[in-house]
Short mmCIF file of C-alpha atoms and ligand atoms in Angstrom, two decimals:
data_model
loop_
_atom_site.label_atom_id
_atom_site.label_comp_id
_atom_site.label_asym_id
_atom_site.label_seq_id
_atom_site.Cartn_x
_atom_site.Cartn_y
_atom_site.Cartn_z
CA UNK A 90 -88.38 -49.45 -126.07
CA UNK A 91 -89.47 -48.58 -122.57
CA UNK A 92 -90.74 -51.23 -120.15
CA UNK A 93 -94.44 -51.95 -120.67
CA UNK A 94 -96.79 -50.80 -117.95
CA UNK A 95 -97.83 -53.21 -115.20
CA UNK A 96 -101.38 -51.96 -115.67
CA UNK A 97 -102.65 -49.84 -118.54
CA UNK A 98 -106.06 -48.16 -118.27
CA UNK A 99 -107.63 -46.31 -121.22
CA UNK A 100 -110.86 -44.27 -121.19
CA UNK A 101 -112.28 -46.45 -118.47
CA UNK A 102 -115.90 -45.68 -117.68
CA UNK A 103 -118.44 -47.25 -115.38
CA UNK A 104 -122.07 -46.27 -115.01
CA UNK A 105 -124.10 -48.11 -112.40
CA UNK A 106 -127.76 -48.45 -113.36
CA UNK A 107 -129.95 -46.64 -110.86
CA UNK A 108 -132.34 -48.86 -108.93
CA UNK A 109 -135.95 -47.74 -108.44
CA UNK A 110 -136.15 -43.98 -108.84
CA UNK A 111 -132.41 -43.47 -108.40
CA UNK A 112 -130.68 -42.03 -111.50
CA UNK A 113 -127.72 -43.89 -113.06
CA UNK A 114 -124.44 -43.24 -111.26
CA UNK A 115 -121.38 -42.30 -113.35
CA UNK A 116 -118.74 -43.72 -111.03
CA UNK A 117 -115.89 -43.52 -113.59
CA UNK A 118 -116.05 -40.98 -116.41
CA UNK A 119 -113.25 -41.98 -118.78
CA UNK A 120 -110.07 -42.52 -116.81
CA UNK A 121 -106.68 -43.05 -118.48
CA UNK A 122 -103.37 -43.86 -116.80
CA UNK A 123 -100.54 -46.40 -116.55
CA UNK A 124 -99.11 -48.06 -113.48
CA UNK A 125 -95.36 -48.44 -114.12
CA UNK A 126 -93.71 -51.73 -113.22
CA UNK A 127 -91.92 -51.95 -109.88
CA UNK A 128 -93.53 -48.92 -108.26
CA UNK A 129 -95.80 -48.39 -105.30
CA UNK A 130 -98.65 -46.57 -106.98
CA UNK A 131 -101.23 -44.68 -104.94
CA UNK A 132 -104.77 -44.09 -106.12
CA UNK A 133 -105.92 -41.28 -103.91
CA UNK A 134 -109.34 -39.74 -103.58
CA UNK A 135 -112.16 -38.95 -101.18
CA UNK A 136 -114.93 -41.41 -100.39
CA UNK A 137 -117.14 -42.00 -103.40
CA UNK A 138 -114.42 -40.93 -105.88
CA UNK A 139 -114.55 -44.23 -107.77
CA UNK A 140 -111.48 -46.00 -106.36
CA UNK A 141 -113.15 -49.29 -105.43
CA UNK A 142 -115.06 -49.34 -108.71
CA UNK A 143 -111.73 -49.18 -110.56
CA UNK A 144 -110.14 -51.87 -108.36
CA UNK A 145 -113.20 -54.11 -108.70
CA UNK A 146 -112.99 -53.82 -112.49
CA UNK A 147 -109.36 -55.03 -112.27
CA UNK A 148 -110.54 -57.87 -110.01
CA UNK A 149 -113.29 -58.89 -112.43
CA UNK A 150 -115.95 -58.17 -109.79
CA UNK A 151 -117.46 -55.19 -111.64
CA UNK A 152 -118.06 -55.10 -115.40
CA UNK A 153 -116.83 -51.91 -117.02
CA UNK A 154 -119.17 -49.89 -119.22
CA UNK A 155 -116.44 -48.94 -121.72
CA UNK A 156 -112.70 -48.52 -122.10
CA UNK A 157 -109.73 -50.86 -122.19
CA UNK A 158 -107.68 -52.40 -119.40
CA UNK A 159 -104.48 -54.43 -119.75
CA UNK A 160 -102.96 -56.21 -116.77
CA UNK A 161 -99.33 -57.25 -117.31
CA UNK A 162 -99.98 -56.94 -121.03
CA UNK A 163 -103.16 -59.07 -121.00
CA UNK A 164 -106.44 -57.48 -122.06
CA UNK A 165 -109.04 -58.23 -119.37
CA UNK A 166 -111.76 -58.89 -121.97
CA UNK A 167 -109.80 -61.00 -124.43
CA UNK A 168 -107.41 -62.73 -122.05
CA UNK A 169 -109.15 -62.80 -118.69
CA UNK A 170 -107.24 -65.89 -117.52
CA UNK A 171 -103.74 -64.46 -117.88
CA UNK A 172 -104.88 -61.06 -116.65
CA UNK A 173 -106.25 -62.69 -113.49
CA UNK A 174 -103.11 -64.75 -112.98
CA UNK A 175 -101.01 -61.56 -113.01
CA UNK A 176 -102.74 -59.75 -110.18
CA UNK A 177 -103.56 -60.34 -106.52
CA UNK A 178 -106.27 -58.23 -104.95
CA UNK A 179 -107.02 -57.45 -101.32
CA UNK A 180 -110.59 -56.15 -101.21
CA UNK A 181 -111.80 -53.34 -98.98
CA UNK A 182 -114.01 -55.62 -96.87
CA UNK A 183 -112.57 -58.39 -94.69
CA UNK A 184 -114.38 -61.68 -95.31
CA UNK A 185 -113.27 -65.07 -93.99
CA UNK A 186 -114.79 -68.29 -92.92
CA UNK A 187 -114.08 -68.02 -89.17
CA UNK A 188 -113.51 -71.77 -88.80
CA UNK A 189 -110.55 -72.04 -91.14
CA UNK A 190 -106.99 -71.61 -89.94
CA UNK A 191 -104.58 -69.26 -91.73
CA UNK A 192 -102.81 -72.26 -93.25
CA UNK A 193 -106.11 -73.64 -94.54
CA UNK A 194 -107.19 -70.26 -95.93
CA UNK A 195 -104.00 -70.14 -98.02
CA UNK A 196 -104.17 -73.81 -98.97
CA UNK A 197 -107.77 -73.52 -100.19
CA UNK A 198 -106.98 -70.36 -102.15
CA UNK A 199 -103.99 -72.12 -103.76
CA UNK A 200 -106.34 -74.94 -104.75
CA UNK A 201 -108.70 -72.42 -106.39
CA UNK A 202 -105.79 -71.22 -108.51
CA UNK A 203 -104.96 -74.83 -109.43
CA UNK A 204 -101.56 -74.77 -107.78
CA UNK A 205 -100.34 -78.35 -107.14
CA UNK A 206 -99.69 -79.22 -103.47
CA UNK A 207 -95.94 -79.47 -104.00
CA UNK A 208 -95.76 -75.92 -105.36
CA UNK A 209 -97.90 -74.20 -102.75
CA UNK A 210 -96.18 -71.49 -100.71
CA UNK A 211 -98.53 -71.34 -97.74
CA UNK A 212 -95.88 -71.59 -95.00
CA UNK A 213 -93.50 -69.24 -96.78
CA UNK A 214 -96.31 -66.68 -97.16
CA UNK A 215 -97.31 -67.00 -93.50
CA UNK A 216 -93.71 -66.19 -92.59
CA UNK A 217 -93.66 -63.24 -94.99
CA UNK A 218 -96.70 -61.67 -93.32
CA UNK A 219 -95.44 -62.59 -89.84
CA UNK A 220 -98.23 -65.03 -89.08
CA UNK A 221 -96.27 -68.29 -88.85
CA UNK A 222 -97.07 -68.58 -85.14
CA UNK A 223 -100.80 -68.40 -85.98
CA UNK A 224 -100.60 -71.10 -88.66
CA UNK A 225 -103.17 -73.38 -87.02
CA UNK A 226 -105.30 -70.89 -85.06
CA UNK A 227 -108.91 -70.27 -86.08
CA UNK A 228 -109.24 -67.20 -88.28
CA UNK A 229 -111.89 -65.84 -85.89
CA UNK A 230 -109.26 -65.65 -83.11
CA UNK A 231 -107.02 -63.32 -85.16
CA UNK A 232 -106.88 -59.60 -84.45
CA UNK A 233 -108.02 -57.16 -87.13
CA UNK A 234 -104.42 -56.53 -88.12
CA UNK A 235 -103.63 -60.22 -88.41
CA UNK A 236 -106.68 -60.71 -90.62
CA UNK A 237 -105.52 -57.95 -92.93
CA UNK A 238 -102.07 -59.52 -93.17
CA UNK A 239 -103.63 -62.90 -93.90
CA UNK A 240 -105.65 -61.29 -96.72
CA UNK A 241 -102.41 -60.00 -98.22
CA UNK A 242 -100.89 -63.49 -98.09
CA UNK A 243 -104.09 -64.87 -99.65
CA UNK A 244 -103.79 -62.41 -102.54
CA UNK A 245 -100.23 -63.61 -103.16
CA UNK A 246 -100.71 -67.42 -103.32
CA UNK A 247 -100.27 -67.51 -107.10
CA UNK A 248 -97.17 -65.26 -106.96
CA UNK A 249 -98.63 -62.45 -109.08
CA UNK A 250 -96.26 -59.65 -110.13
CA UNK A 251 -98.91 -57.08 -109.09
CA UNK A 252 -100.56 -56.67 -105.69
CA UNK A 253 -103.56 -54.37 -105.30
CA UNK A 254 -104.79 -53.21 -101.90
CA UNK A 255 -108.09 -51.38 -101.58
CA UNK A 256 -107.93 -49.10 -98.52
CA UNK A 257 -105.58 -51.39 -96.59
CA UNK A 258 -105.48 -49.16 -93.54
CA UNK A 259 -108.98 -47.68 -93.32
CA UNK A 260 -110.05 -47.69 -89.69
CA UNK A 261 -106.76 -49.21 -88.56
CA UNK A 262 -104.73 -47.89 -85.59
CA UNK A 263 -101.42 -46.10 -86.02
CA UNK A 264 -99.23 -49.03 -84.99
CA UNK A 265 -100.90 -51.48 -87.32
CA UNK A 266 -100.80 -48.95 -90.12
CA UNK A 267 -97.00 -48.80 -89.69
CA UNK A 268 -96.80 -52.61 -89.81
CA UNK A 269 -98.81 -52.76 -93.01
CA UNK A 270 -96.66 -50.03 -94.58
CA UNK A 271 -93.57 -52.06 -93.76
CA UNK A 272 -95.05 -55.19 -95.27
CA UNK A 273 -95.95 -53.32 -98.46
CA UNK A 274 -92.39 -51.97 -98.58
CA UNK A 275 -90.91 -55.46 -98.18
CA UNK A 276 -93.03 -56.91 -100.99
CA UNK A 277 -92.15 -54.01 -103.25
CA UNK A 278 -88.43 -54.41 -102.58
CA UNK A 279 -88.82 -58.04 -103.65
CA UNK A 280 -90.08 -56.76 -106.99
CA UNK A 281 -93.86 -56.71 -106.60
CA UNK A 282 -95.64 -53.76 -108.22
CA UNK A 283 -98.08 -52.43 -105.62
CA UNK A 284 -101.24 -50.41 -106.23
CA UNK A 285 -103.09 -49.13 -103.22
CA UNK A 286 -106.07 -46.91 -102.77
CA UNK A 287 -106.37 -44.61 -99.84
CA UNK A 288 -108.13 -41.49 -98.72
CA UNK A 289 -105.29 -40.73 -96.30
CA UNK A 290 -102.97 -38.15 -97.85
CA UNK A 291 -100.27 -38.95 -95.33
CA UNK A 292 -100.29 -42.60 -96.31
CA UNK A 293 -99.94 -41.86 -100.00
CA UNK A 294 -97.14 -39.38 -99.34
CA UNK A 295 -95.25 -41.83 -97.11
CA UNK A 296 -95.62 -44.96 -99.17
CA UNK A 297 -96.09 -44.18 -102.83
CA UNK A 298 -93.57 -43.45 -105.59
CA UNK A 299 -96.34 -42.04 -107.72
CA UNK A 300 -99.81 -40.75 -106.95
CA UNK A 301 -102.90 -40.48 -109.10
CA UNK A 302 -105.77 -38.46 -107.67
CA UNK A 303 -109.33 -39.19 -108.65
CA UNK A 304 -112.38 -37.21 -107.68
CA UNK A 305 -115.98 -37.62 -108.91
CA UNK A 306 -114.88 -40.38 -111.30
CA UNK A 307 -112.24 -38.26 -113.05
CA UNK A 308 -108.47 -38.35 -112.94
CA UNK A 309 -107.21 -34.99 -111.68
CA UNK A 310 -103.50 -35.68 -111.65
CA UNK A 311 -100.91 -38.46 -111.92
CA UNK A 312 -97.34 -37.59 -110.93
CA UNK A 313 -94.32 -38.76 -108.97
CA UNK A 314 -95.05 -38.02 -105.30
CA UNK A 315 -92.16 -35.57 -104.99
CA UNK A 316 -93.35 -33.51 -107.95
CA UNK A 317 -96.85 -33.41 -106.58
CA UNK A 318 -95.71 -32.12 -103.21
CA UNK A 319 -93.46 -29.56 -104.88
CA UNK A 320 -96.40 -28.24 -106.87
CA UNK A 321 -97.37 -26.20 -103.88
CA UNK A 322 -95.47 -22.97 -104.21
CA UNK A 323 -97.17 -21.37 -101.27
CA UNK A 324 -95.69 -21.31 -97.78
CA UNK A 325 -97.15 -20.00 -94.61
CA UNK A 326 -95.53 -18.04 -91.80
CA UNK A 327 -97.28 -17.07 -88.57
CA UNK A 328 -95.94 -14.02 -86.72
CA UNK A 329 -96.70 -12.74 -83.25
CA UNK A 330 -96.07 -9.00 -83.16
CA UNK A 331 -95.33 -6.59 -80.34
CA UNK A 332 -98.59 -4.70 -80.67
CA UNK A 333 -102.03 -4.77 -82.20
CA UNK A 334 -102.08 -4.80 -85.97
CA UNK A 335 -103.91 -1.79 -87.37
CA UNK A 336 -102.92 -2.16 -90.99
CA UNK A 337 -101.96 -5.45 -92.65
CA UNK A 338 -98.49 -5.43 -94.23
CA UNK A 339 -98.57 -5.69 -97.97
CA UNK A 340 -96.18 -7.01 -100.62
CA UNK A 341 -96.79 -8.31 -104.17
CA UNK A 342 -95.26 -11.70 -103.21
CA UNK A 343 -97.80 -12.16 -100.40
CA UNK A 344 -100.62 -14.36 -101.58
CA UNK A 345 -102.61 -13.59 -98.49
CA UNK A 346 -102.11 -11.88 -95.16
CA UNK A 347 -104.67 -12.22 -92.42
CA UNK A 348 -105.08 -11.41 -88.74
CA UNK A 349 -105.50 -14.47 -86.53
CA UNK A 350 -106.04 -12.26 -83.51
CA UNK A 351 -105.03 -8.73 -82.42
CA UNK A 352 -101.29 -9.43 -82.50
CA UNK A 353 -100.98 -12.56 -84.64
CA UNK A 354 -100.50 -12.36 -88.34
CA UNK A 355 -100.59 -15.22 -90.85
CA UNK A 356 -98.86 -14.57 -94.14
CA UNK A 357 -99.09 -16.92 -97.10
CA UNK A 358 -96.35 -16.18 -99.61
CA UNK A 359 -95.02 -17.49 -102.90
CA UNK A 360 -91.75 -19.27 -102.08
CA UNK A 361 -90.49 -18.74 -105.64
CA UNK A 362 -90.64 -14.97 -105.14
CA UNK A 363 -89.47 -14.40 -101.56
CA UNK A 364 -88.01 -16.44 -98.73
CA UNK A 365 -89.01 -16.48 -95.07
CA UNK A 366 -86.20 -14.09 -94.08
CA UNK A 367 -87.38 -11.53 -96.61
CA UNK A 368 -90.95 -11.85 -95.40
CA UNK A 369 -89.83 -11.07 -91.84
CA UNK A 370 -87.74 -8.12 -93.04
CA UNK A 371 -90.70 -6.74 -94.98
CA UNK A 372 -92.90 -6.86 -91.89
CA UNK A 373 -90.20 -5.24 -89.75
CA UNK A 374 -89.71 -2.51 -92.37
CA UNK A 375 -93.34 -1.58 -91.80
CA UNK A 376 -92.56 -0.81 -88.17
CA UNK A 377 -93.50 -4.02 -86.36
CA UNK A 378 -91.38 -5.92 -83.84
CA UNK A 379 -91.63 -9.69 -84.22
CA UNK A 380 -91.90 -11.63 -80.94
CA UNK A 381 -92.47 -15.11 -82.29
CA UNK A 382 -92.37 -16.95 -85.63
CA UNK A 383 -93.65 -20.32 -86.81
CA UNK A 384 -93.75 -21.69 -90.35
CA UNK A 385 -95.74 -24.42 -91.95
CA UNK A 386 -94.52 -26.49 -94.89
CA UNK A 387 -97.05 -27.06 -97.60
CA UNK A 388 -97.88 -30.75 -97.88
CA UNK A 389 -99.91 -33.04 -100.05
CA UNK A 390 -103.06 -31.86 -98.33
CA UNK A 391 -102.53 -28.34 -99.67
CA UNK A 392 -102.01 -29.73 -103.18
CA UNK A 393 -105.10 -31.87 -102.85
CA UNK A 394 -107.25 -28.96 -101.73
CA UNK A 395 -105.88 -26.79 -104.54
CA UNK A 396 -106.51 -29.43 -107.21
CA UNK A 397 -109.95 -30.51 -106.07
CA UNK A 398 -111.18 -26.93 -105.63
CA UNK A 399 -109.92 -26.12 -109.13
CA UNK A 400 -111.92 -29.07 -110.41
CA UNK A 401 -115.01 -27.88 -108.52
CA UNK A 402 -114.60 -24.38 -109.99
CA UNK A 403 -114.35 -25.79 -113.52
CA UNK A 404 -117.37 -28.06 -113.20
CA UNK A 405 -120.47 -26.45 -114.62
CA UNK A 406 -123.40 -26.08 -112.24
CA UNK A 407 -125.82 -29.05 -112.42
P1 ADP B 729 -114.57 -45.07 -103.44
O1 ADP B 729 -114.03 -46.46 -103.36
O2 ADP B 729 -113.60 -44.09 -104.03
O3 ADP B 729 -115.10 -44.59 -102.13
P2 ADP B 729 -116.67 -46.26 -105.06
O4 ADP B 729 -116.04 -46.78 -106.30
O5 ADP B 729 -117.01 -47.25 -104.00
O6 ADP B 729 -115.81 -45.06 -104.46
O7 ADP B 729 -118.02 -45.50 -105.45
C1 ADP B 729 -118.07 -44.52 -106.48
C2 ADP B 729 -119.49 -44.08 -106.68
O8 ADP B 729 -120.28 -45.14 -107.22
C3 ADP B 729 -120.20 -43.69 -105.38
O9 ADP B 729 -121.05 -42.61 -105.65
C4 ADP B 729 -120.98 -44.93 -105.02
O10 ADP B 729 -122.11 -44.60 -104.25
C5 ADP B 729 -121.35 -45.48 -106.38
N1 ADP B 729 -121.49 -46.95 -106.36
C6 ADP B 729 -120.53 -47.84 -105.97
N2 ADP B 729 -120.98 -49.11 -106.13
C7 ADP B 729 -122.24 -49.02 -106.61
C8 ADP B 729 -123.25 -49.98 -106.99
N3 ADP B 729 -123.03 -51.28 -106.89
N4 ADP B 729 -124.42 -49.49 -107.46
C9 ADP B 729 -124.65 -48.16 -107.58
N5 ADP B 729 -123.74 -47.21 -107.25
C10 ADP B 729 -122.56 -47.62 -106.77
MG1 MG B 730 -113.67 -47.72 -101.75
#
C-alpha cells in the first residue's frame, strides 16, 4: 500500500453567505486533491482564488459548506483534536501582543497546546528560526521578517508533522524572501510536510515539489513542478534582421510570428516540432540576414496564463 496522504481533500466547498444585498460567494466549488507526505506543496492562485478559505478550513477558522478533509488521517469533523494536533498554521495576517517576548510567545502557545513545561521546545525553536538572540526582546521591536519567523516557530510548538504557511512572503523584500525559503527548506529536510500558498509563480517554482493551481474556487491542475513547467511546449525567439520586414516568414511549426518593430521579429514555435537552429535557418532561407538573436524559455508564468485562459474560455458567460 502506498503512504497515506498528509492531507486529503475531497469535494471541498465553501459558500460565504452574502451580507446585506451582496449575493452568496462561492469561494470553493468542490475541490479535490491530496498533499503527499514529505513534500513542499504549493497552492498557487491569484488573489481571491480561495486559497485562504481552504487554509482557514484546515485551521478550523472557517466552517466548510460540504466535502471531507482528513489531516494526517484524522477527519476534521469527527476527530478535530487529533487533526489539530497534526498541523501547524501560519496565518496570512501577522498578529502578536507587542508586549510579549519571543520566548513568552512560544511558551504561552505551548501552554495552549497543553505541553508540560519540561517538554516545551521554545529555545530550540528560537534557534531553528534564528531568533535566539531576540529571546527576551519585546515582539514590537522585531522587524517584519523576524515576526514572520517567530510565527513559524509558534506554529511548530506542538511538533506537528505538517506546517502550513498562508502567503508567507507577500509584501516581503527579496532578501527576507530568500531567508524564509531557506527556513522552509530546512524544516522540510527534517521531515516536515510543508503546504504554502502564494500568488508568486517564481516562489512556487523555486520552492515546491508539487503545485496545485486554483482559480475562482476551482482546482485547475495539480502536478509535480517539473511536469508543470514542461507542459509549455512553446518557445520564443526574437530576431533582429538586416532590413525591414515586408512579409512575415511562415512555417507550420510557428505558432505565431509577429513584428515588434520594422526589423525585429518575434517567433513563437513548438519546440517538439522544430529547434531554434531550424527556426533561424527557415528565416534565412526566406532571404533575411540575422543580426541578433535572443530566446526566452517558457516558465511557469506561461503555463499559468495558458491554463487560466483556458478556464476562462470554458466558463459560460454569466
Ligand atoms: P485568496 O486567499 O486566494 O486570495 P480568499 O479565500 O481569501 O482568496 O477569498 C476567496 C473569495 O471569497 C474572495 O472572493 C473573497 O472576497 C471571498 N471571501 C473571503 N472571505 C470571506 C468572508 N468572510 N465573507 C465573504 N466572502 C469572503
Ligand atoms: Mg489569501
